[in-house]
JSON list of C-alpha atoms and ligand atoms in Angstrom, two decimals:
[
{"chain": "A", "resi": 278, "resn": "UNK", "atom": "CA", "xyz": [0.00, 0.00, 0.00]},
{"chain": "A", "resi": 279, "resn": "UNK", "atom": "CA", "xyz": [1.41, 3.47, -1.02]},
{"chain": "A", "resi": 280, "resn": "UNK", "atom": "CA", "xyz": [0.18, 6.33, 0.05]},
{"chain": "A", "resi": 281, "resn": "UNK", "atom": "CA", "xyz": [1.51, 9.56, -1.47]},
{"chain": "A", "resi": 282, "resn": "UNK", "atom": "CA", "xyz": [1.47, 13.29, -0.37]},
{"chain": "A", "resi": 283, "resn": "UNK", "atom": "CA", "xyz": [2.41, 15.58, -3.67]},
{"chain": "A", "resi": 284, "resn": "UNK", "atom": "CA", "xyz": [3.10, 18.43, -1.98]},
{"chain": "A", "resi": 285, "resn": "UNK", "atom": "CA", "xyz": [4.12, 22.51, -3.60]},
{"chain": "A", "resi": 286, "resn": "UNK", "atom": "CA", "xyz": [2.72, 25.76, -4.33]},
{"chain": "A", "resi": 287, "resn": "UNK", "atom": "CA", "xyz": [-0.06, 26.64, -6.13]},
{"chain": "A", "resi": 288, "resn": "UNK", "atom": "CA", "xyz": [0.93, 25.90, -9.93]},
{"chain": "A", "resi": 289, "resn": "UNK", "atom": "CA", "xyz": [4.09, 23.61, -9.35]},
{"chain": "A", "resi": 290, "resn": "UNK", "atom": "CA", "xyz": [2.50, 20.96, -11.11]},
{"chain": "A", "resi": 291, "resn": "UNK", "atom": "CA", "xyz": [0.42, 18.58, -8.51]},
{"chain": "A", "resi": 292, "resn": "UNK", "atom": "CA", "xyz": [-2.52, 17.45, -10.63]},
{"chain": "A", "resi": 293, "resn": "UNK", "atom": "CA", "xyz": [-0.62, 17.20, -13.73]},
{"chain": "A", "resi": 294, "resn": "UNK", "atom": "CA", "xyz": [1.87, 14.93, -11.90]},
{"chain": "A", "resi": 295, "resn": "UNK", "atom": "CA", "xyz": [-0.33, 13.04, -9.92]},
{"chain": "A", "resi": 296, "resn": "UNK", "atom": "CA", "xyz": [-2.58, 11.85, -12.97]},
{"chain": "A", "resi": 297, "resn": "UNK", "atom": "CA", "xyz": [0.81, 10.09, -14.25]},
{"chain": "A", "resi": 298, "resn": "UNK", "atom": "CA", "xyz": [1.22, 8.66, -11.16]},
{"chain": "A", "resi": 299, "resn": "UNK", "atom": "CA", "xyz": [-2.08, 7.37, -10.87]},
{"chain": "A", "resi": 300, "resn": "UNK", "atom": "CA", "xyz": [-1.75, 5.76, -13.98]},
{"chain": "A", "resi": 301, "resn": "UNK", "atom": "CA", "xyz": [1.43, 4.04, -13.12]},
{"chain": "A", "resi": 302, "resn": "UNK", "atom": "CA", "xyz": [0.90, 2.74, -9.90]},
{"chain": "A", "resi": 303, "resn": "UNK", "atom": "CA", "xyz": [-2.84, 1.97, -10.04]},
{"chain": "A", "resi": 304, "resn": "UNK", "atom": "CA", "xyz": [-3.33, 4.48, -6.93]},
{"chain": "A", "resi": 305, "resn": "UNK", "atom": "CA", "xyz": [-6.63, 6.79, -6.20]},
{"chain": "A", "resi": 306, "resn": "UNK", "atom": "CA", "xyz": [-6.60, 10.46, -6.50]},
{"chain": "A", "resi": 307, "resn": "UNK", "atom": "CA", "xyz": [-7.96, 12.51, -4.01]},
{"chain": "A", "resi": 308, "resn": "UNK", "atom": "CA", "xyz": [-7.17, 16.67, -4.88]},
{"chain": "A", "resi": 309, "resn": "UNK", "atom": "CA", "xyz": [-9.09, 18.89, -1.92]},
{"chain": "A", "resi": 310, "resn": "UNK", "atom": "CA", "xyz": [-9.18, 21.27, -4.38]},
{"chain": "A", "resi": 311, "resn": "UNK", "atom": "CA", "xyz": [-11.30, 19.22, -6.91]},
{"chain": "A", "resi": 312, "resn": "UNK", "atom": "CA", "xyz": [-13.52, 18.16, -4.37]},
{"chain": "A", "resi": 313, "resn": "UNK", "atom": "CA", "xyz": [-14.53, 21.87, -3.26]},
{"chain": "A", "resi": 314, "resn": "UNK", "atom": "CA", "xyz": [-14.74, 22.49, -6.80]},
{"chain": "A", "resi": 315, "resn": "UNK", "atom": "CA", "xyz": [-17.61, 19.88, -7.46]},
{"chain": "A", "resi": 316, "resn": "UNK", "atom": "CA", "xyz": [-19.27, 20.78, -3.87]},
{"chain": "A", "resi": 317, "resn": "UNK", "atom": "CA", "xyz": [-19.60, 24.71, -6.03]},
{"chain": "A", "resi": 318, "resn": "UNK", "atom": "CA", "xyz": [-20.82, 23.44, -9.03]},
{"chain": "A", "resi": 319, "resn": "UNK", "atom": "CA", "xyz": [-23.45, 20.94, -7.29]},
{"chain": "A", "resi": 320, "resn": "UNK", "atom": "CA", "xyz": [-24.18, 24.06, -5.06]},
{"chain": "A", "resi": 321, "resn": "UNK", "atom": "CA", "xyz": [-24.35, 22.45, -1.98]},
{"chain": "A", "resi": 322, "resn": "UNK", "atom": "CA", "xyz": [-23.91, 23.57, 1.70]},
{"chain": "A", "resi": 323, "resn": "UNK", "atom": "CA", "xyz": [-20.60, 22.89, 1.59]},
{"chain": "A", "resi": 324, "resn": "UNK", "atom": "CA", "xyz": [-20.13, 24.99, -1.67]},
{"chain": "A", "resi": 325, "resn": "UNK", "atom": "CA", "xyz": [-21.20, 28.25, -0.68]},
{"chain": "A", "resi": 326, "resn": "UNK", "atom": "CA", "xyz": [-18.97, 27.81, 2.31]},
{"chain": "A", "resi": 327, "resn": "UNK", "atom": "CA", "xyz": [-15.80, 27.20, 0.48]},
{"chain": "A", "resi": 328, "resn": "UNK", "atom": "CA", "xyz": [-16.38, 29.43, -2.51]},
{"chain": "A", "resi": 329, "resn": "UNK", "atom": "CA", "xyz": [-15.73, 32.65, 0.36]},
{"chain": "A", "resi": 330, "resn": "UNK", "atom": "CA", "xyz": [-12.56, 31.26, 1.26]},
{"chain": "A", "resi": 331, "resn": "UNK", "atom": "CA", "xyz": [-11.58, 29.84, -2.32]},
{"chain": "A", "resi": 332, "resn": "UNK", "atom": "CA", "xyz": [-12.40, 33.43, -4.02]},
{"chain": "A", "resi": 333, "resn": "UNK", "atom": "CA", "xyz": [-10.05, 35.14, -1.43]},
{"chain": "A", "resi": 334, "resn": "UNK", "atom": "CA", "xyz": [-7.13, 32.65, -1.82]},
{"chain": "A", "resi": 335, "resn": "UNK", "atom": "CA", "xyz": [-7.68, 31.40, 1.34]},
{"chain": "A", "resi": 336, "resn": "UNK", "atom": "CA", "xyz": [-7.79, 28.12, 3.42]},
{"chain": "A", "resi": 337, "resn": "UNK", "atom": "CA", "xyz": [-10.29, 26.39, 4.36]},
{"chain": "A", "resi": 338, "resn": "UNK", "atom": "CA", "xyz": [-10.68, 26.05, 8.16]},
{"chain": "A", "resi": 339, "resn": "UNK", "atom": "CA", "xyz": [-9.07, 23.25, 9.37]},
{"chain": "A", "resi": 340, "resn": "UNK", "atom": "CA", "xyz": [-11.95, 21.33, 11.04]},
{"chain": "A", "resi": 341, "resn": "UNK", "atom": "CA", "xyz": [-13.65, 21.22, 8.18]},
{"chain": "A", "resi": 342, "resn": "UNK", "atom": "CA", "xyz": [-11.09, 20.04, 5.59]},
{"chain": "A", "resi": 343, "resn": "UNK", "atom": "CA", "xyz": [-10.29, 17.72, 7.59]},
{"chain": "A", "resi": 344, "resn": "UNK", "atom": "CA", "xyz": [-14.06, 15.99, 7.55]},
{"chain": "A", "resi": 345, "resn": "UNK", "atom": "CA", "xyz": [-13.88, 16.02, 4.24]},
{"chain": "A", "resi": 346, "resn": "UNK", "atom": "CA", "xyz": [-10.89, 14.69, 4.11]},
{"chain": "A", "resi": 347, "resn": "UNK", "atom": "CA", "xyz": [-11.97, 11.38, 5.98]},
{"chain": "A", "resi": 348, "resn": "UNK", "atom": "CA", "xyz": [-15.13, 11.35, 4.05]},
{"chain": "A", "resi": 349, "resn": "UNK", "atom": "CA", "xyz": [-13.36, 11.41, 0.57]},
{"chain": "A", "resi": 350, "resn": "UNK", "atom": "CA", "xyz": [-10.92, 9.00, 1.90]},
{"chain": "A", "resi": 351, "resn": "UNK", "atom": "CA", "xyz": [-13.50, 6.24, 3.29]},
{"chain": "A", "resi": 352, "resn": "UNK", "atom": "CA", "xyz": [-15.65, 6.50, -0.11]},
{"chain": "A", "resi": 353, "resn": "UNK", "atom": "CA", "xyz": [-12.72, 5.47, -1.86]},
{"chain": "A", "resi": 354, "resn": "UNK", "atom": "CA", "xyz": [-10.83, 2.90, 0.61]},
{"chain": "A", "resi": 355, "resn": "UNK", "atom": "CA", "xyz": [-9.64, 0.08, 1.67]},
{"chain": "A", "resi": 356, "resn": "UNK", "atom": "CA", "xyz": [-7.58, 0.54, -1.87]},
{"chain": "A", "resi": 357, "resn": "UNK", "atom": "CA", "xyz": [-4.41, 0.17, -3.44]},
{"chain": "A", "resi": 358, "resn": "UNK", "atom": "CA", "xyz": [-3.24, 3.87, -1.85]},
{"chain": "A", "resi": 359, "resn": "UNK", "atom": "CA", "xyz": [-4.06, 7.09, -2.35]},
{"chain": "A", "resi": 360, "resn": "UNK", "atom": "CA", "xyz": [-1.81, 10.22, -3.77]},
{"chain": "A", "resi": 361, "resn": "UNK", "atom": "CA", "xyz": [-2.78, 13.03, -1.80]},
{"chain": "A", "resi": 362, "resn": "UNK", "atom": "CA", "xyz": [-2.92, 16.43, -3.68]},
{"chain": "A", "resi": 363, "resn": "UNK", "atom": "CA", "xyz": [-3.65, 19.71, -1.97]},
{"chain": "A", "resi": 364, "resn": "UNK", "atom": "CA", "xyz": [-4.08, 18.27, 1.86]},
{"chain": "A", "resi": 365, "resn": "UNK", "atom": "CA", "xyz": [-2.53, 18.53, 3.82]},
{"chain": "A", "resi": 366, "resn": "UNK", "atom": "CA", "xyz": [-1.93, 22.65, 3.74]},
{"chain": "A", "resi": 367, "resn": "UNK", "atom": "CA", "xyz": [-0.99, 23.04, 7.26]},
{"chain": "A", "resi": 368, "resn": "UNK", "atom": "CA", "xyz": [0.72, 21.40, 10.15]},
{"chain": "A", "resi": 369, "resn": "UNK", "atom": "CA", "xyz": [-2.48, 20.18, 11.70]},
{"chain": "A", "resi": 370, "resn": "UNK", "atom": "CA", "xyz": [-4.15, 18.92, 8.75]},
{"chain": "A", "resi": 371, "resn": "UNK", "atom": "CA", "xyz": [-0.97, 16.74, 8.52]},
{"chain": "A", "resi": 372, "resn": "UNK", "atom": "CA", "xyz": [-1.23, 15.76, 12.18]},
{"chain": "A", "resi": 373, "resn": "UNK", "atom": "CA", "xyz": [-5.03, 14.67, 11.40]},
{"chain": "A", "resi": 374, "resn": "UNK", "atom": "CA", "xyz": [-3.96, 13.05, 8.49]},
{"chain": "A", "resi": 375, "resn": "UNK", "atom": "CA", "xyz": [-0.99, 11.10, 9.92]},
{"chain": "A", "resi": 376, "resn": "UNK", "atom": "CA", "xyz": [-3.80, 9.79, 12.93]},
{"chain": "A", "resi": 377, "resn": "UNK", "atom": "CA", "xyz": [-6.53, 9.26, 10.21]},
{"chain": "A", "resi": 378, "resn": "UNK", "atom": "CA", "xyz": [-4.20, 6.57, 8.59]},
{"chain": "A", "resi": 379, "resn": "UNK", "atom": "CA", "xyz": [-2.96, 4.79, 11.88]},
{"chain": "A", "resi": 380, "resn": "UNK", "atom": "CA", "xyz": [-6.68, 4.32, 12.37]},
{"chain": "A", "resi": 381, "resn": "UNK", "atom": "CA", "xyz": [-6.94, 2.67, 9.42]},
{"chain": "A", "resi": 382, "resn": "UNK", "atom": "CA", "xyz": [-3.87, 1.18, 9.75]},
{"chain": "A", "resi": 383, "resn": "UNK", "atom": "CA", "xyz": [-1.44, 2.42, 7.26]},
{"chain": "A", "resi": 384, "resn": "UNK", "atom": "CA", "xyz": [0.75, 5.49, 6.78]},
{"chain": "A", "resi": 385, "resn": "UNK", "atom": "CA", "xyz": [2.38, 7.86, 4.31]},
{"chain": "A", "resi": 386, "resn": "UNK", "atom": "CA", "xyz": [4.64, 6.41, 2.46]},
{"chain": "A", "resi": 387, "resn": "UNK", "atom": "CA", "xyz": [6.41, 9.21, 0.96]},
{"chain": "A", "resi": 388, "resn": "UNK", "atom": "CA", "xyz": [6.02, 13.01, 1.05]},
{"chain": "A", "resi": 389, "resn": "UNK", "atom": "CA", "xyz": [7.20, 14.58, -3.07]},
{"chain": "A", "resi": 390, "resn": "UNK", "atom": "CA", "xyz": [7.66, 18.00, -2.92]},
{"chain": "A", "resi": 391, "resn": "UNK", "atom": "CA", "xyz": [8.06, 19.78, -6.47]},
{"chain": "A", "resi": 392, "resn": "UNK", "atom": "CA", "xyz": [10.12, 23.21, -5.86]},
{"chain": "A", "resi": 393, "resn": "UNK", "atom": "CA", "xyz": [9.52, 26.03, -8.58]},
{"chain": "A", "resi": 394, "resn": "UNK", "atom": "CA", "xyz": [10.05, 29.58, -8.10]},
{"chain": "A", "resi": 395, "resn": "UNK", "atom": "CA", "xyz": [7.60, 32.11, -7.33]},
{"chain": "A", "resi": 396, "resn": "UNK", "atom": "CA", "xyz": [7.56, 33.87, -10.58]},
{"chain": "A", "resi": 397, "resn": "UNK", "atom": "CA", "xyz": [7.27, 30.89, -12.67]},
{"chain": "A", "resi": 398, "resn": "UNK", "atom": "CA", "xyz": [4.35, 29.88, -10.57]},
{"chain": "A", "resi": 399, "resn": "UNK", "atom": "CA", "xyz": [2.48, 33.12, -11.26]},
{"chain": "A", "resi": 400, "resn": "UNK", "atom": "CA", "xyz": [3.64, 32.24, -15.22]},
{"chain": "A", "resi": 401, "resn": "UNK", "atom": "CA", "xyz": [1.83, 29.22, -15.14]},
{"chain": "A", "resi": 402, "resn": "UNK", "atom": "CA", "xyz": [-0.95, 30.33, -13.20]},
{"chain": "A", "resi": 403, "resn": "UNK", "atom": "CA", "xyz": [-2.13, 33.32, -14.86]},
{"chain": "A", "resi": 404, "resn": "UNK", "atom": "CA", "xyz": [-1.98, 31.05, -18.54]},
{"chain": "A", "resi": 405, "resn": "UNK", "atom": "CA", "xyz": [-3.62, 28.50, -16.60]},
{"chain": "A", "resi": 406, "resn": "UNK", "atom": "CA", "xyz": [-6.22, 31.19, -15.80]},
{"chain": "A", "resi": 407, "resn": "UNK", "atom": "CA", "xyz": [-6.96, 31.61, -19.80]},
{"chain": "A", "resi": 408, "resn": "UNK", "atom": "CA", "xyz": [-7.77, 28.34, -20.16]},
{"chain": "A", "resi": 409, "resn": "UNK", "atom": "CA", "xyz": [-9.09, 26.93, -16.64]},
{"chain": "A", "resi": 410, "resn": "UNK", "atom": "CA", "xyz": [-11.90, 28.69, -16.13]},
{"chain": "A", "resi": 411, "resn": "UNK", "atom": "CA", "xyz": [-11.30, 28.97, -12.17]},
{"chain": "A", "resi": 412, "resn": "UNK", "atom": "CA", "xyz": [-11.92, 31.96, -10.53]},
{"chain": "A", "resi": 413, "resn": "UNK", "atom": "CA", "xyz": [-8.72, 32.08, -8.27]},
{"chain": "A", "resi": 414, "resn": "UNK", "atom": "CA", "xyz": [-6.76, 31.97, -11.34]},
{"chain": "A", "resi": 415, "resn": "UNK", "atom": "CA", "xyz": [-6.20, 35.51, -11.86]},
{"chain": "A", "resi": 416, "resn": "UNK", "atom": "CA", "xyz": [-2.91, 37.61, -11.02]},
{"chain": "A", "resi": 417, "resn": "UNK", "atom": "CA", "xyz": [-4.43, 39.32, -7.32]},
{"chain": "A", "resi": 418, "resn": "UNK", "atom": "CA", "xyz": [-5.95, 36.02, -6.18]},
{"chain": "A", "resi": 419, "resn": "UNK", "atom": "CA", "xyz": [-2.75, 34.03, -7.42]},
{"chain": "A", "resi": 420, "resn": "UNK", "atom": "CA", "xyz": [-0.45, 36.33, -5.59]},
{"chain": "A", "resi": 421, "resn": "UNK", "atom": "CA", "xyz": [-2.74, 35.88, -2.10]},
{"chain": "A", "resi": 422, "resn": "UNK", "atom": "CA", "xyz": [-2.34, 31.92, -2.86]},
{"chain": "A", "resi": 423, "resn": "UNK", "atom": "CA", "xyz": [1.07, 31.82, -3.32]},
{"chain": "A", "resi": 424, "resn": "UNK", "atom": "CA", "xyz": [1.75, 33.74, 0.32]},
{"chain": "A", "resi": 425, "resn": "UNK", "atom": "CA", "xyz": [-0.74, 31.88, 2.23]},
{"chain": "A", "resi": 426, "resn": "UNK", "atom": "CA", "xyz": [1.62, 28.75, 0.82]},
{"chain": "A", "resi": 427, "resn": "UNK", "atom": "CA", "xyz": [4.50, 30.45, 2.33]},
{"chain": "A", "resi": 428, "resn": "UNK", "atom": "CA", "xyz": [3.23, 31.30, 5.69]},
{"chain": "A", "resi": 429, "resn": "UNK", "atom": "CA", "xyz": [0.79, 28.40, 6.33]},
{"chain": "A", "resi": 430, "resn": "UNK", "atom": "CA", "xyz": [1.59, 25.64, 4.15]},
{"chain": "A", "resi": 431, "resn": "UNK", "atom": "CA", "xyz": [5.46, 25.93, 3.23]},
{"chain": "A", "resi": 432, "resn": "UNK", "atom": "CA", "xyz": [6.60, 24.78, 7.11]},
{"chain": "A", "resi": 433, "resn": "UNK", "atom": "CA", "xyz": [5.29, 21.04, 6.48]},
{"chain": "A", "resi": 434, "resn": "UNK", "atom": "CA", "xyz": [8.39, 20.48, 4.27]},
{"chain": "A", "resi": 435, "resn": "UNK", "atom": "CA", "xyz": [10.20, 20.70, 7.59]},
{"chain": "A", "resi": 436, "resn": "UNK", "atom": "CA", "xyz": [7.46, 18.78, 9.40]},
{"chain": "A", "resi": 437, "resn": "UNK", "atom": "CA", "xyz": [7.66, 15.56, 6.77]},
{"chain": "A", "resi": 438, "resn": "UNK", "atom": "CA", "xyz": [11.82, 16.18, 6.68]},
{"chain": "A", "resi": 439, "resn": "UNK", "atom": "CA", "xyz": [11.28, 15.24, 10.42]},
{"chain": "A", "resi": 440, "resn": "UNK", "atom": "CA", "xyz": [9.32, 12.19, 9.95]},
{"chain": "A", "resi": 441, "resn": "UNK", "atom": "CA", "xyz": [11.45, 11.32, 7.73]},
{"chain": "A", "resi": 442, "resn": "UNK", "atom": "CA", "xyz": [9.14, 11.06, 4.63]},
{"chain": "A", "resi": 443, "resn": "UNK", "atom": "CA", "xyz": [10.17, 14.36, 2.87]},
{"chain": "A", "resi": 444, "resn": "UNK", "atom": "CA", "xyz": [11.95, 13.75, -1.29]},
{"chain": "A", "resi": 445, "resn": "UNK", "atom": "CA", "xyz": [12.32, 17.30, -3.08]},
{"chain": "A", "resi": 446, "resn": "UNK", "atom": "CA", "xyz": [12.46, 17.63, -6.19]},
{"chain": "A", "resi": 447, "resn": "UNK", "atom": "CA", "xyz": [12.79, 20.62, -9.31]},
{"chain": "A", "resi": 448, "resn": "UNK", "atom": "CA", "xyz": [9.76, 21.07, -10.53]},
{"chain": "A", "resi": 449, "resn": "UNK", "atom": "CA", "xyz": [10.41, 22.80, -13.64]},
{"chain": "A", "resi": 450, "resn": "UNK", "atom": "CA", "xyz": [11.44, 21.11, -16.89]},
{"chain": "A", "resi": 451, "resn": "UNK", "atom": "CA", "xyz": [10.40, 18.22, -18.78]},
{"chain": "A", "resi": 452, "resn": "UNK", "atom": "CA", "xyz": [7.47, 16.77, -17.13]},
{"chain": "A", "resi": 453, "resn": "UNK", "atom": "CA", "xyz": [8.55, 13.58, -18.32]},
{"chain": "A", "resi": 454, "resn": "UNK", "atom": "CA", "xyz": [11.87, 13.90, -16.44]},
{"chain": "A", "resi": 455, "resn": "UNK", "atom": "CA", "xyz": [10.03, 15.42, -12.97]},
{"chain": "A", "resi": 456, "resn": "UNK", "atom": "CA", "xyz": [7.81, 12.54, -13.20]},
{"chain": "A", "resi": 457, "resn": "UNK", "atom": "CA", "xyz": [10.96, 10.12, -13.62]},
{"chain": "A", "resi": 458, "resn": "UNK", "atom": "CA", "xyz": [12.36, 11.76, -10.46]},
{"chain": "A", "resi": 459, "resn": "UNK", "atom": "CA", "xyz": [8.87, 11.08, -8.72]},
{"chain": "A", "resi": 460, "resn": "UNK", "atom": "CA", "xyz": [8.51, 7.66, -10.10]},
{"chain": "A", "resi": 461, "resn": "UNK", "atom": "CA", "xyz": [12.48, 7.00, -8.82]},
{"chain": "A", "resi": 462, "resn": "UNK", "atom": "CA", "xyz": [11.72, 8.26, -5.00]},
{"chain": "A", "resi": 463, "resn": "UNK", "atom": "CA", "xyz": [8.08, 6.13, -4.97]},
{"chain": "A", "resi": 464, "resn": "UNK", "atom": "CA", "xyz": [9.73, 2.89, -6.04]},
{"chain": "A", "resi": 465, "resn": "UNK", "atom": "CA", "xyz": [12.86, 3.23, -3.31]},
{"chain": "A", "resi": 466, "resn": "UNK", "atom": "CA", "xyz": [10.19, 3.42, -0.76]},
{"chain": "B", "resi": 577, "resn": "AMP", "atom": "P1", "xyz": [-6.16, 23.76, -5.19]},
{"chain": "B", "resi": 577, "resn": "AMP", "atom": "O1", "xyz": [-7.00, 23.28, -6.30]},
{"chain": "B", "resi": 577, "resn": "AMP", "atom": "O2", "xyz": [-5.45, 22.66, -4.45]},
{"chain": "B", "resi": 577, "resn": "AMP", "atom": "O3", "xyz": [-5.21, 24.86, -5.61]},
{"chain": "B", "resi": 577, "resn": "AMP", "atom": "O4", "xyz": [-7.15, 24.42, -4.11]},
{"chain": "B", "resi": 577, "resn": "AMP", "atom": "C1", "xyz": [-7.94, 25.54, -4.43]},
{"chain": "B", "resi": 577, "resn": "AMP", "atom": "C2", "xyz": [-8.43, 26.22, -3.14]},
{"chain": "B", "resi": 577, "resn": "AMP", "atom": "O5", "xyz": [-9.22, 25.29, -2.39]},
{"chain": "B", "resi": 577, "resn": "AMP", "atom": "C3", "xyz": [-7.34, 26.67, -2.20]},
{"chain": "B", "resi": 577, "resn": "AMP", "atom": "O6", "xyz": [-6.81, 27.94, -2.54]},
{"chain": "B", "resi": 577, "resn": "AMP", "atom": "C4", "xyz": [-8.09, 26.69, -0.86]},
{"chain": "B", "resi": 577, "resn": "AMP", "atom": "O7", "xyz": [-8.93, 27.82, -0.77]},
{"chain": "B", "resi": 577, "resn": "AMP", "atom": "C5", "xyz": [-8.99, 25.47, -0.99]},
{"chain": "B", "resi": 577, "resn": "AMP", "atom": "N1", "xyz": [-8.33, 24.25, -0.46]},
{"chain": "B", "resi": 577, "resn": "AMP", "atom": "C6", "xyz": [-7.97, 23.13, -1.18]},
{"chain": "B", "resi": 577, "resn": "AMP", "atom": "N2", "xyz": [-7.40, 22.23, -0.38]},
{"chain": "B", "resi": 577, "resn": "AMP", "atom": "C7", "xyz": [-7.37, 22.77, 0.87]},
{"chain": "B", "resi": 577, "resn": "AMP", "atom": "C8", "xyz": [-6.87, 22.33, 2.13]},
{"chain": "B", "resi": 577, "resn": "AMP", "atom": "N3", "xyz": [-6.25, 21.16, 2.28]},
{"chain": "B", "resi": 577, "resn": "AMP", "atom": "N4", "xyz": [-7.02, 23.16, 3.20]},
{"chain": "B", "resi": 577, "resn": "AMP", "atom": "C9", "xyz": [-7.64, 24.35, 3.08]},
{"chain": "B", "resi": 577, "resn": "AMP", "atom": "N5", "xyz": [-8.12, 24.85, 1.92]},
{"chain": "B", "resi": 577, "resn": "AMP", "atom": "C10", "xyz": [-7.99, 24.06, 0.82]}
]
């Protein structure tokens, strides 16, 4: 059983990583981000909630990613593993994550972290905003995102370094070579 946290900022390449890595190792996908996403669209409760936080470039409140979380994760499992993209985003989502496993009596196998610098990021982001359709894509929301990754979410690199789980690599380049890095650090776990 692998389980996988992809971990970076905004625009460094998570989702387009993680759907070659779900092809390759069989895994599920859960991104937090696509799962607020659909909770808009469908309108729900849940929706209208995260849209305020989403449209400001916020986070979510803990407590409640972290339902959600568990929820995604127990309609998809008992399963092969699971790459994580998006969660966790701060040091207690990856506490609550890190129990939420030993419950169910596995772990994280690996923690890939794809570094890019800021001003590629807001590159990528703001073409990804032409195309994407998503309302956070655009240059004042982008630049919001990409500091509450540096204050909030950037310190879990240490945190996983400390459990040991942490592999870092460039994320700029080929994607075919990025993913060869990725596929290198899964397979020595
Ligand atoms: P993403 O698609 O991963 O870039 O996520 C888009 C937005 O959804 C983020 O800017 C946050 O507002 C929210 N979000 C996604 N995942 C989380 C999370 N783990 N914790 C808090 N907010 C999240």
């Amino acid at each position: 059983m692998k389980n996988i946290v992809i971990f970076g900022a905004p625009g460094s390449g998570k989702g387009t990583q993680s759907d070659l890595l779900v092809k390759k190792y069989g895994l599920r996908h859960i991104s937090t981000g696509d799962v607020l996403r659909a909770e808009i669209k469908n309108g729900t409760q849940l929706g209208q909630t995260a849209k305020a936080y989403i449209d400001k470039g916020q986070l979510i409140p803990d407590a409640l990613m972290i339902d959600i979380l568990a929820a995604t994760y127990d309609a998809l499992c008992p399963c092969e593993g699971v790459i994580f993209d998006g969660f966790p985003r701060t040091i207690p989502q990856a506490e609550a994550l890190k129990q939420m496993l030993a419950e169910r009596g596995t772990e994280v196998s690996v923690m890939l972290e794809l570094q890019v610098p800021d001003d590629m990021l807001i590159t990528r982001l703001v073409e990804r905003g032409k195309v994407s359709g998503r309302a956070d894509d655009n240059e004042e929301t982008i630049k919001a995102r990409l500091q509450v990754y540096h204050n909030q979410t950037s310190p879990l690199a240490q945190w996983y370094e400390q459990e040991g789980k942490r592999v870092a690599v460039k994320g700029y380049g080929d994607i075919a070579d990025i993913n060869a890095e990725l596929c290198k650090a899964i397979d020595n776990v």
